[in-house]
């Protein structure tokens, strides 16, 4: 049995013991020992050499009323205040308060031996009280209401609640006072509405105690993706704005993000050569760990309209996610409220507002269509949503179309993750070259990757895929097939010529 399991099993019994002055007379051998011997036992326990585990102290305390009051403080302090650690894992505020009463609730660090389940970008090597509590939130082991009560208790006692210093970005930015970024990674479409609201409440509480929202999220993961030319993956959360614009997140989360700019008197739309001084303590400095992946400082952000479109599709139409509209048009209503907030905080210009309102118009059209046809349809309505990209503005300040964004590629990769969709794919190049399942369990189409790589390879002049916005998904897929067949035929012809030269 692990130390944590031992603590969990014994803490409840001793912490609820009635310590009223009148107790039943005890007849144990220990109780009948002379006072001198009992004092000698307690002196040995109080010495620096004593290191009895909590379980042994608990048994000893329960064996004799005379020892109970003497040993109880030692019990709470035993095993590096493991009783407090256990109380945090249960979000038990009463037990946490008892630990504090006996000076056994330090703002300390516990080393992790069995792995971290928090969901932090870089797995934690140790946990502080706030980390233990947020792990409960992450894995759902304790009710969120209890976790919120425990969080308020920690904050009221001035426990440290900022991002951990062993995260890649935060090592040299200890002064930034960011709240843990893993809170934003917890906000996923698989969460229930109540869970989303409770996590947002945790973010608001931390903000009310002076902890700022992180400027960037998953910094290291983004740059690894950048190296592999996959930064257009809409599932990569790069900043709080990426989460706040999702349909399943309430508008008040977006307002919290926008307030970070207002309280610093920052003009979001303003262009600048350097990071504004008012933002430096929020943005922080970045470690140039590898010049190929990292720049010394990144303070100007952009949000991809392509990723926004895809995420709206996922939230609204993808049956694999857990978020469902309460009423037809709810996603459009939420986006409309968020556009109003962006305008209110002067976060977008007229071109960005126009692009967002085009997306809003399509969402409203889909809602009207769904009402008339008896519900949403993934195949029918998703194409309507993606074809909006053809009418894009050329340049946006905050909301942009990224150069590498290709919704047909994202759509194709999403379909590959669905067994039924893979079975329906009847193109012969799919059957000749089966999709490949990667180590993480996701599926990829190596033929699509092959055609795209040859399309940009200077050695294959004249072999280019058309621009995606000029055609539908089916037309683009046919172009991929045609390019692959052309390259395949030319490679075979070149191989035959080489064999003929060798034979001659």
Phi, psi and omega in degrees: 000133181287164179300318181297319180296320178299314180299314183298326185281337184253341188295315186299319184295316183283330185284347181251010182293137177286122181249036177296154183302323183269116179234156178296144179297138181253144183240019179291156179303321182296322181293335183270358179294152176299152181301324182300319180290321178298319178296323179295321178297314183291325178295322178294321179294326182278352181287161181295336182282342183291134180213042179293138177290165184301323182297317180294319178296322179297315179297320180293319181295323182280350183279341186205128180297328180295330181271340189305309185290332180282323187271336185305315177299323179295323180300314182291332181273348186294156175054046178057048178056045182292338177293321176295320177300316179295320179298321178295320180295336178260358185050043183265097185294321179299316180291322176299320180294321178295320177300317179296324180300326181260017178066029184241034178230063184282157172275078192245189177231133174249127177292143181262127181248337185250019178092153182256134181248017185292327188091015176293154182302314176249120184308136181291146173262341178213163177233134168269172177308317181296325180290320177300316181293316181291335174295323175299319178296317184295313184272349178073029183282341181226150180300144183294329177297318177294320179298320179294319177298318179294323177297315179300321179297313180300314182293324179293337178262009176066033173289149179293131182227018180273176180302147180293144181287346181270000173289145189309311185287325193277354183303323182249017182231040182297341183274357187281340176057039176283142170289159182303128183290342181298340176300324181282333174288339178286339184277087182242159181293346178283345181288149173288163178300319181296319180295318177302313181297320182292320178294320176298325177295320177300317179298317179296319180297314178299321179295323181292340177264013173096358178277130184272158171294145177296144177287321178232155177231142177055047184301313183293319180297322180296319182285334171293319178295323179299322179296323181267016175057038180235031182290349178277002176301115185291347181278350179283119177270113184258340184197161180305328180301324181300321179282318186298333181275354179292149184296329184279351178265136184291154180302330183293340174290318176299321180296324175299319179298313182293329179294334177300326177284318185294318183293343177259006181057039180266137175265109189297324186275353185288141176268144182208151177281328184231165178296127178302138181305326182295340183261353188299319182288342177271316183290314182078184180246149183249140181282127177277068185291326179213117186297338180284334184252328191245143167256156183301327184207135177229113182234339179271124184248158173217151177243131184281123174294327178297314178296322178299316178300313182295319181292326174296320176300312182299315182294322189268320193242340183282117184290345181282346177268162186265355185274129179230138179299140174289328179211154179303129179092004181297319179299320178294319179298318180295315180296322180296319177297322181289324176297319178298321178293319178298322177290316181301318182269010177053047183264348182225153176264184186293330180288317177296318178299319178298318179295318180293324179288333173294318176298317178300318179299320178294319178299320179292322177296319179296320179297317178296317179297318181297321179295321182284333184255005174086022176137173180280149176230122187300311184293313184292310188280331180294321178296322178299319182292317184285330181292348175300331185300337182295335182258059185262151172288157185286325181208135178234151183281311184250317177259117189231160169264116181286146186301321184274359183293129178220101184296331180291324176294316180297318178299313182299315180294325178293321179294327181296337181281351183255118182306317181294321179293320178298322181292331182280343183292112188255003181295136188295334180286339173288320183284325177291328183229093186300148174302150185254132178265122183280173183299331180275004177094349179278156182255145176223156180256102184295332179291319177297315179298319180297314181296320179295319181293321178290333181295331181253004181278121180301337181289346182242067180297139179089353179255097182225140172282145179289166176292133187296328184287353180271357185205170179279176179298315181297320179293320179292320178298320178296324178293322176298316179298315181296317180296318179298316180296321180297311180295321179298317180293317181294323177296320179294320179295319179295321178295321179294319178296321179295319178295323179294320179295320179294320180293326180289000000 
